[in-house]
Short mmCIF file of C-alpha atoms and ligand atoms in Angstrom, two decimals:
data_model
loop_
_atom_site.label_atom_id
_atom_site.label_comp_id
_atom_site.label_asym_id
_atom_site.label_seq_id
_atom_site.Cartn_x
_atom_site.Cartn_y
_atom_site.Cartn_z
CA MET N 1 87.65 89.18 92.95
CA ILE N 2 88.58 91.19 89.82
CA GLN N 3 91.37 93.06 89.81
CA ILE N 4 92.62 95.39 86.83
CA ILE N 5 95.93 96.38 86.56
CA GLU N 6 96.10 100.03 84.16
CA ASN N 7 98.87 101.15 82.13
CA ALA N 8 101.15 98.48 83.36
CA MET N 9 104.35 98.91 81.30
CA LEU N 10 106.31 95.80 80.51
CA THR N 11 110.28 96.41 79.90
CA THR N 12 109.38 96.62 75.95
CA GLY N 13 107.96 99.66 76.49
CA SER N 14 104.60 98.68 75.67
CA LYS N 15 101.75 99.50 77.97
CA VAL N 16 98.76 96.63 78.32
CA ASN N 17 96.08 96.46 80.82
CA ILE N 18 96.67 93.29 83.04
CA VAL N 19 93.60 91.46 84.49
CA VAL N 20 93.52 89.34 87.66
CA LYS N 21 90.91 87.32 89.17
CA ASP N 22 91.74 85.46 92.38
CA SER N 23 94.59 84.20 92.08
CA LYS N 24 95.23 84.36 88.19
CA VAL N 25 96.07 86.30 85.46
CA ILE N 26 92.80 85.77 82.85
CA GLU N 27 94.29 88.05 80.09
CA VAL N 28 96.37 90.70 78.58
CA THR N 29 95.13 93.15 77.04
CA ASN N 30 94.96 96.49 75.47
CA GLN N 31 91.13 97.25 76.54
CA TYR N 32 89.63 96.35 78.60
CA PHE N 33 86.18 96.86 79.52
CA GLY N 34 84.50 94.85 82.70
CA GLU N 35 84.70 95.94 85.82
CA GLY N 36 86.78 95.60 88.86
CA LYS N 37 88.70 96.98 91.23
CA VAL N 38 91.48 99.26 89.39
CA ILE N 39 95.01 99.15 90.20
CA SER N 40 96.21 102.27 88.33
CA LEU N 41 100.75 102.65 88.03
CA PRO N 42 102.10 105.91 87.27
CA GLU N 43 104.08 106.69 84.33
CA ASP N 44 107.30 104.92 85.21
CA VAL N 45 106.60 102.16 86.63
CA TYR N 46 107.25 98.75 85.30
CA VAL N 47 105.10 95.41 85.20
CA SER N 48 107.27 92.15 85.25
CA PRO N 49 106.06 88.91 85.98
CA GLY N 50 107.26 88.07 89.88
CA TRP N 51 110.87 87.69 90.46
CA ILE N 52 112.49 84.36 90.96
CA ASP N 53 115.78 83.88 93.29
CA LEU N 54 116.68 80.69 92.49
CA HIS N 55 119.35 80.88 95.32
CA THR N 56 118.74 82.14 98.57
CA HIS N 57 119.33 80.86 102.13
CA SER N 58 115.29 81.19 103.34
CA PHE N 59 115.62 78.98 106.71
CA PRO N 60 116.06 80.98 109.78
CA LYS N 61 117.17 77.72 111.66
CA PHE N 62 121.14 77.47 110.41
CA GLU N 63 122.64 80.46 111.34
CA PRO N 64 124.85 82.29 109.63
CA TYR N 65 123.27 80.81 106.12
CA CYS N 66 119.85 81.97 107.19
CA ALA N 67 117.25 84.06 106.64
CA HIS N 68 113.31 84.88 106.76
CA PRO N 69 111.69 84.15 103.06
CA ASP N 70 109.90 87.17 103.74
CA GLU N 71 112.35 89.60 104.25
CA ILE N 72 114.34 88.57 101.25
CA GLY N 73 111.20 87.99 99.33
CA TYR N 74 108.14 89.97 98.68
CA LYS N 75 110.07 92.71 100.97
CA THR N 76 112.29 93.76 98.33
CA GLY N 77 110.42 92.43 94.98
CA VAL N 78 110.81 88.77 95.20
CA THR N 79 108.01 86.98 94.81
CA THR N 80 109.42 83.26 94.63
CA VAL N 81 112.68 82.44 96.88
CA VAL N 82 114.21 78.67 96.49
CA ASP N 83 116.55 77.45 99.65
CA ALA N 84 119.76 76.27 98.16
CA GLY N 85 120.69 73.70 100.40
CA SER N 86 120.31 74.94 103.50
CA CYS N 87 117.67 72.41 104.38
CA GLY N 88 118.36 68.42 104.09
CA ALA N 89 116.32 65.98 104.79
CA ASN N 90 115.82 66.20 108.88
CA ASP N 91 114.36 69.32 109.15
CA ILE N 92 112.03 69.25 105.96
CA ASP N 93 109.33 69.36 108.10
CA GLU N 94 110.30 72.58 110.01
CA PHE N 95 111.47 74.24 106.52
CA ASN N 96 107.81 73.28 105.19
CA GLU N 97 106.23 75.19 108.27
CA VAL N 98 108.17 78.23 107.74
CA SER N 99 107.45 78.35 103.95
CA GLN N 100 103.42 78.07 104.86
CA LYS N 101 103.45 80.60 107.13
CA SER N 102 105.56 83.27 104.19
CA LYS N 103 103.83 85.55 101.61
CA THR N 104 106.72 84.65 99.65
CA ARG N 105 106.47 81.29 97.78
CA VAL N 106 109.21 79.19 99.14
CA PHE N 107 110.99 75.97 97.46
CA SER N 108 114.06 73.80 97.66
CA PHE N 109 116.83 72.56 96.42
CA ILE N 110 117.34 70.10 99.08
CA ASN N 111 120.82 69.21 100.50
CA VAL N 112 122.02 66.37 99.69
CA SER N 113 123.65 65.37 103.30
CA SER N 114 120.32 64.88 105.73
CA VAL N 115 121.94 68.08 108.09
CA GLY N 116 122.10 70.32 105.24
CA LEU N 117 123.99 73.36 106.79
CA LYS N 118 123.83 72.63 110.75
CA ILE N 119 127.39 72.14 109.71
CA ARG N 120 129.80 73.12 107.21
CA ASN N 121 131.27 70.52 106.02
CA GLU N 122 128.30 68.28 105.45
CA LEU N 123 129.76 65.81 102.80
CA GLU N 124 132.95 65.15 104.78
CA ASP N 125 131.37 62.42 106.46
CA LEU N 126 129.39 60.37 103.63
CA SER N 127 126.83 58.60 105.62
CA LEU N 128 125.00 61.99 105.78
CA LEU N 129 123.83 61.48 102.63
CA SER N 130 120.68 59.08 102.10
CA LEU N 131 118.74 58.40 99.41
CA GLU N 132 115.90 57.02 101.26
CA ALA N 133 115.74 60.61 102.98
CA ILE N 134 115.79 62.32 100.64
CA GLU N 135 113.30 60.21 98.62
CA LYS N 136 110.93 60.34 101.39
CA ALA N 137 111.18 64.05 101.82
CA ILE N 138 110.22 64.12 98.36
CA GLU N 139 107.49 61.54 98.60
CA LYS N 140 105.91 64.45 101.11
CA TYR N 141 106.85 67.66 99.71
CA PRO N 142 106.73 66.84 96.19
CA GLU N 143 106.07 70.48 94.80
CA MET N 144 108.04 72.44 97.20
CA ILE N 145 111.23 70.04 96.47
CA ILE N 146 112.50 70.92 93.11
CA GLY N 147 115.92 69.49 93.09
CA LEU N 148 118.73 68.73 94.72
CA LYS N 149 122.08 70.49 95.99
CA VAL N 150 125.32 69.81 96.62
CA ARG N 151 128.01 72.14 97.59
CA MET N 152 131.99 71.06 96.17
CA SER N 153 134.08 73.07 97.67
CA ALA N 154 137.25 72.62 99.85
CA SER N 155 135.88 73.45 102.95
CA VAL N 156 133.00 71.27 102.67
CA ILE N 157 134.35 68.06 101.15
CA GLY N 158 136.90 66.98 103.81
CA ASN N 159 138.83 63.76 101.74
CA ASN N 160 136.21 63.15 99.95
CA ASP N 161 137.17 64.39 96.18
CA THR N 162 133.98 64.55 93.57
CA LYS N 163 132.43 61.16 95.69
CA ALA N 164 129.88 63.10 97.08
CA LEU N 165 129.20 64.40 93.70
CA GLU N 166 128.60 61.22 92.24
CA ILE N 167 126.23 59.80 95.13
CA ALA N 168 124.48 63.36 94.28
CA LYS N 169 124.50 62.80 90.73
CA GLN N 170 122.97 59.32 91.51
CA PHE N 171 120.30 59.97 94.16
CA SER N 172 119.30 62.95 91.11
CA LYS N 173 118.70 60.78 88.42
CA ARG N 174 116.45 58.63 91.07
CA CYS N 175 114.45 61.24 91.84
CA ASN N 176 113.93 62.73 88.43
CA LYS N 177 115.13 65.76 90.00
CA PRO N 178 117.90 68.40 88.74
CA LEU N 179 120.85 68.93 90.93
CA MET N 180 122.61 72.52 91.42
CA VAL N 181 126.38 72.59 92.27
CA HIS N 182 128.12 75.13 94.14
CA ILE N 183 131.28 75.39 92.90
CA GLY N 184 134.17 77.41 95.01
CA SER N 185 137.80 76.82 95.71
CA SER N 186 139.59 73.44 94.72
CA PRO N 187 139.70 70.63 95.78
CA PRO N 188 137.88 69.27 93.07
CA LYS N 189 138.83 71.16 90.29
CA LEU N 190 136.14 72.65 88.73
CA LEU N 191 137.33 70.39 85.53
CA ASP N 192 136.12 67.19 87.41
CA ILE N 193 132.83 68.94 88.33
CA ILE N 194 131.73 70.03 85.09
CA GLN N 195 131.70 66.63 83.59
CA TYR N 196 129.10 64.47 85.78
CA LEU N 197 126.74 67.30 84.84
CA ASP N 198 123.77 66.84 82.71
CA ARG N 199 121.07 68.55 80.52
CA GLY N 200 119.10 70.82 82.88
CA ASP N 201 121.29 70.94 86.03
CA ILE N 202 123.06 74.17 87.48
CA ILE N 203 126.46 75.52 88.17
CA THR N 204 125.81 78.00 90.52
CA HIS N 205 128.18 80.96 91.80
CA CYS N 206 128.88 80.70 88.01
CA PHE N 207 131.44 83.85 88.16
CA ASN N 208 133.12 83.77 90.78
CA GLU N 209 136.70 84.04 90.90
CA LYS N 210 138.43 81.52 93.29
CA PRO N 211 141.63 81.37 92.72
CA ASN N 212 143.03 78.88 89.66
CA ASN N 213 139.90 76.91 89.80
CA HIS N 214 137.15 79.52 87.90
CA ILE N 215 135.82 79.39 84.44
CA PHE N 216 138.47 81.26 82.77
CA SER N 217 141.24 78.94 84.82
CA ASP N 218 142.34 77.34 81.81
CA LYS N 219 141.34 76.13 78.17
CA GLU N 220 140.39 73.11 79.05
CA THR N 221 137.96 73.95 81.79
CA ASN N 222 136.71 76.83 79.53
CA ASN N 223 135.89 73.97 76.72
CA ALA N 224 134.37 72.22 79.54
CA LEU N 225 132.22 74.45 80.40
CA ARG N 226 131.12 75.81 77.17
CA ALA N 227 130.57 71.91 76.36
CA ALA N 228 128.30 71.92 79.14
CA ILE N 229 126.19 74.34 78.33
CA GLU N 230 125.69 73.19 74.84
CA ARG N 231 124.30 70.07 76.40
CA GLY N 232 121.74 72.22 78.43
CA VAL N 233 123.79 72.65 82.01
CA TYR N 234 122.35 76.05 83.47
CA LEU N 235 124.70 78.89 84.62
CA ASP N 236 123.14 80.68 87.49
CA ILE N 237 124.90 83.75 89.27
CA GLY N 238 125.05 82.94 92.98
CA HIS N 239 126.02 86.58 93.93
CA GLY N 240 127.13 86.05 97.55
CA THR N 241 129.45 87.27 100.13
CA SER N 242 132.38 85.33 98.02
CA SER N 243 131.18 84.37 94.69
CA PHE N 244 130.84 87.25 92.14
CA SER N 245 133.31 88.46 90.85
CA TYR N 246 132.63 91.75 87.75
CA PRO N 247 135.68 90.76 86.20
CA ILE N 248 134.98 87.34 86.09
CA ALA N 249 131.62 88.61 84.12
CA ILE N 250 132.97 90.93 82.16
CA LYS N 251 135.29 88.26 80.38
CA ALA N 252 132.23 85.98 80.03
CA ARG N 253 130.63 88.42 77.93
CA GLU N 254 133.16 89.55 76.16
CA LYS N 255 134.11 85.78 75.57
CA ASN N 256 129.88 84.52 74.21
CA ILE N 257 129.45 82.70 77.99
CA PRO N 258 126.10 83.21 78.67
CA PHE N 259 124.80 82.62 81.83
CA HIS N 260 121.19 81.99 83.09
CA SER N 261 119.89 82.80 85.73
CA ILE N 262 120.83 86.18 88.32
CA SER N 263 120.19 84.77 91.87
CA THR N 264 121.67 86.72 94.82
CA ASP N 265 122.57 83.83 97.66
CA ILE N 266 121.46 85.84 100.29
CA TYR N 267 121.57 85.51 104.01
CA GLU N 268 121.78 87.92 106.66
CA LYS N 269 125.17 89.45 107.02
CA ASN N 270 125.35 89.87 102.80
CA ARG N 271 122.12 91.50 103.33
CA ILE N 272 122.54 93.63 105.82
CA ASN N 273 126.36 94.24 105.23
CA GLY N 274 126.22 93.80 101.38
CA PRO N 275 127.80 92.89 98.57
CA VAL N 276 124.07 91.40 98.26
CA TYR N 277 121.43 93.51 100.32
CA ASN N 278 118.78 92.77 97.02
CA MET N 279 117.89 90.78 94.09
CA ALA N 280 117.29 94.73 92.94
CA THR N 281 120.77 95.83 93.86
CA THR N 282 121.84 92.45 91.78
CA LEU N 283 119.95 93.31 88.98
CA SER N 284 121.35 97.01 88.97
CA LYS N 285 124.84 95.56 88.65
CA PHE N 286 124.12 93.83 85.65
CA LEU N 287 122.21 96.86 83.93
CA SER N 288 125.61 98.57 84.81
CA LEU N 289 127.61 95.78 83.02
CA GLY N 290 126.00 96.40 80.00
CA TYR N 291 123.16 93.66 79.52
CA SER N 292 119.34 95.15 78.59
CA LEU N 293 116.73 95.58 80.77
CA GLU N 294 115.03 92.68 79.21
CA LYS N 295 117.65 90.10 79.40
CA VAL N 296 118.24 91.25 83.36
CA ILE N 297 114.61 90.23 84.10
CA ASP N 298 114.40 87.36 82.06
CA SER N 299 116.86 85.96 83.81
CA VAL N 300 115.02 86.76 87.20
CA THR N 301 112.05 85.67 86.16
CA THR N 302 111.24 83.38 82.95
CA ILE N 303 114.54 81.58 82.84
CA PRO N 304 114.90 80.95 86.05
CA ALA N 305 110.57 79.33 86.11
CA LYS N 306 111.69 77.55 83.38
CA ILE N 307 115.16 76.09 84.96
CA MET N 308 112.46 74.78 88.34
CA ASN N 309 110.18 73.45 85.42
CA ASN N 310 107.58 75.15 86.48
CA HIS N 311 105.28 77.11 83.83
CA GLU N 312 102.63 78.79 86.51
CA ILE N 313 105.09 81.28 87.45
CA GLY N 314 107.85 83.45 85.61
CA VAL N 315 105.16 84.27 82.64
CA ILE N 316 102.74 87.88 82.58
CA GLN N 317 99.79 85.54 80.18
CA LYS N 318 96.54 84.25 80.33
CA GLY N 319 96.37 81.22 82.65
CA ALA N 320 99.36 82.00 84.77
CA VAL N 321 99.48 82.62 88.26
CA ALA N 322 99.37 86.41 89.06
CA ASP N 323 102.83 86.66 90.51
CA LEU N 324 104.18 90.25 89.54
CA THR N 325 106.86 93.24 90.26
CA PHE N 326 105.95 96.54 89.98
CA PHE N 327 109.56 98.64 89.44
CA SER N 328 110.76 101.55 88.66
CA ILE N 329 114.38 102.76 87.58
CA GLU N 330 115.78 105.81 89.46
CA LYS N 331 119.18 107.76 87.90
CA GLN N 332 121.14 107.45 90.73
CA GLU N 333 124.90 107.12 90.62
CA LYS N 334 125.89 104.45 93.95
CA MET N 335 129.44 102.62 93.63
CA LEU N 336 128.43 98.67 94.21
CA LYS N 337 131.06 96.56 94.86
CA ASP N 338 131.41 92.75 94.13
CA SER N 339 132.63 89.86 95.89
CA PHE N 340 135.80 90.48 95.91
CA GLY N 341 136.24 94.44 96.28
CA ASN N 342 135.75 95.25 92.49
CA GLU N 343 134.15 98.08 92.44
CA LEU N 344 131.49 99.50 89.47
CA VAL N 345 129.92 102.84 89.81
CA VAL N 346 126.18 102.18 88.63
CA LYS N 347 124.26 105.31 87.05
CA ASN N 348 120.96 103.58 87.08
CA GLN N 349 119.04 101.85 89.85
CA ILE N 350 116.29 99.36 89.99
CA LYS N 351 113.81 99.87 92.75
CA PRO N 352 110.70 97.56 93.40
CA HIS N 353 107.56 99.28 94.88
CA ALA N 354 105.26 96.41 95.44
CA VAL N 355 104.73 92.89 94.13
CA MET N 356 101.32 90.77 93.85
CA ILE N 357 101.57 87.49 95.00
CA GLY N 358 99.04 84.90 93.42
CA GLY N 359 96.29 88.34 93.07
CA ASN N 360 97.07 89.23 96.63
CA TYR N 361 99.20 92.93 96.15
CA TYR N 362 101.56 94.06 98.82
CA GLU N 363 104.02 96.88 99.25
CA CYS N 364 108.04 96.11 99.42
CA LYS N 365 109.68 97.71 102.08
CA SER N 366 113.34 97.59 100.69
CA ASP N 367 114.31 100.84 102.00
CA GLU N 368 114.58 99.48 105.29
CA VAL N 369 118.20 97.70 103.98
CA LYS N 370 120.56 100.59 103.41
CA THR N 371 122.16 100.09 100.47
CA SER N 372 125.60 102.10 100.47
CA ASN N 373 129.02 101.29 101.62
ZN1 ZN B 1 124.72 79.19 98.52
#
């Protein structure tokens, strides 16, 4: 089936027609005279590649860090969710089942600990880390598993300091998959974590403000971070309940420390009660912090696709998968908090209206979630 999205406004402001055949984009053009089902968009509606949330908790099995992929996915304008370590090798079959049943595309950074987030101190017992189990899982689900996840926080690692990270890094090299590292409360020190990371690895929760263990804690840590970015390590936002700080984000902008991807670290509680709510709210915060619409949308489309090493999504071009997000920007003041209780009055709010996933069109139902404090 041919579908023609007429009058599609890109984030650059230019308008095009996007022609979709079955699940793929076959043409992006100013004029199209062929036959097909026309989707006509109102003047003020933007079209971007489908949004990709690189850090979510999309495995409903393990409470409390869980959500259904479609609740945090297509219903909120997100066409692809990546589960960041909720699931380990033990439950990967069940995770795959959930993924198969979802309209939203679902990928995994598999937890290096086989139990995943069934427990919250998954790296205290190092015997739970098994290369063999991870290799088996990847062999079974080579497309779905895009990397490995390790959580470096005091409450997770017991007395192991960076030992689990050292092991995770070895696993990541052996599997030839990038490592996503959660940073948080020390130990371990952020400085000690950064040294393990190579090109393609990801630091999530990059703008957190945990005492004495964030990117501006001291000069040495900050220099190590800059060197890591230089060698190709990515910085991911991972907003979450306790991991995103406006003051750190503002300082990062002033000091020219770039972030790469905007992700939510969303799960049931921070989805319903905030401070995350959904991806659109997170993106609106970045608009309000002074980033351009193009930069904000790139950070949730093109850049995460690149981090995932996925060439089919994150772009609107001939041959790409027809994953699109339709949204508008509404002038509406709202006070939105970061994870540390700091307040920001957001004047422009991004509102998703619909998505297309592999050529299938779905309306968003994000208004079901209240976003006022
Ligand atoms: Zn998380």
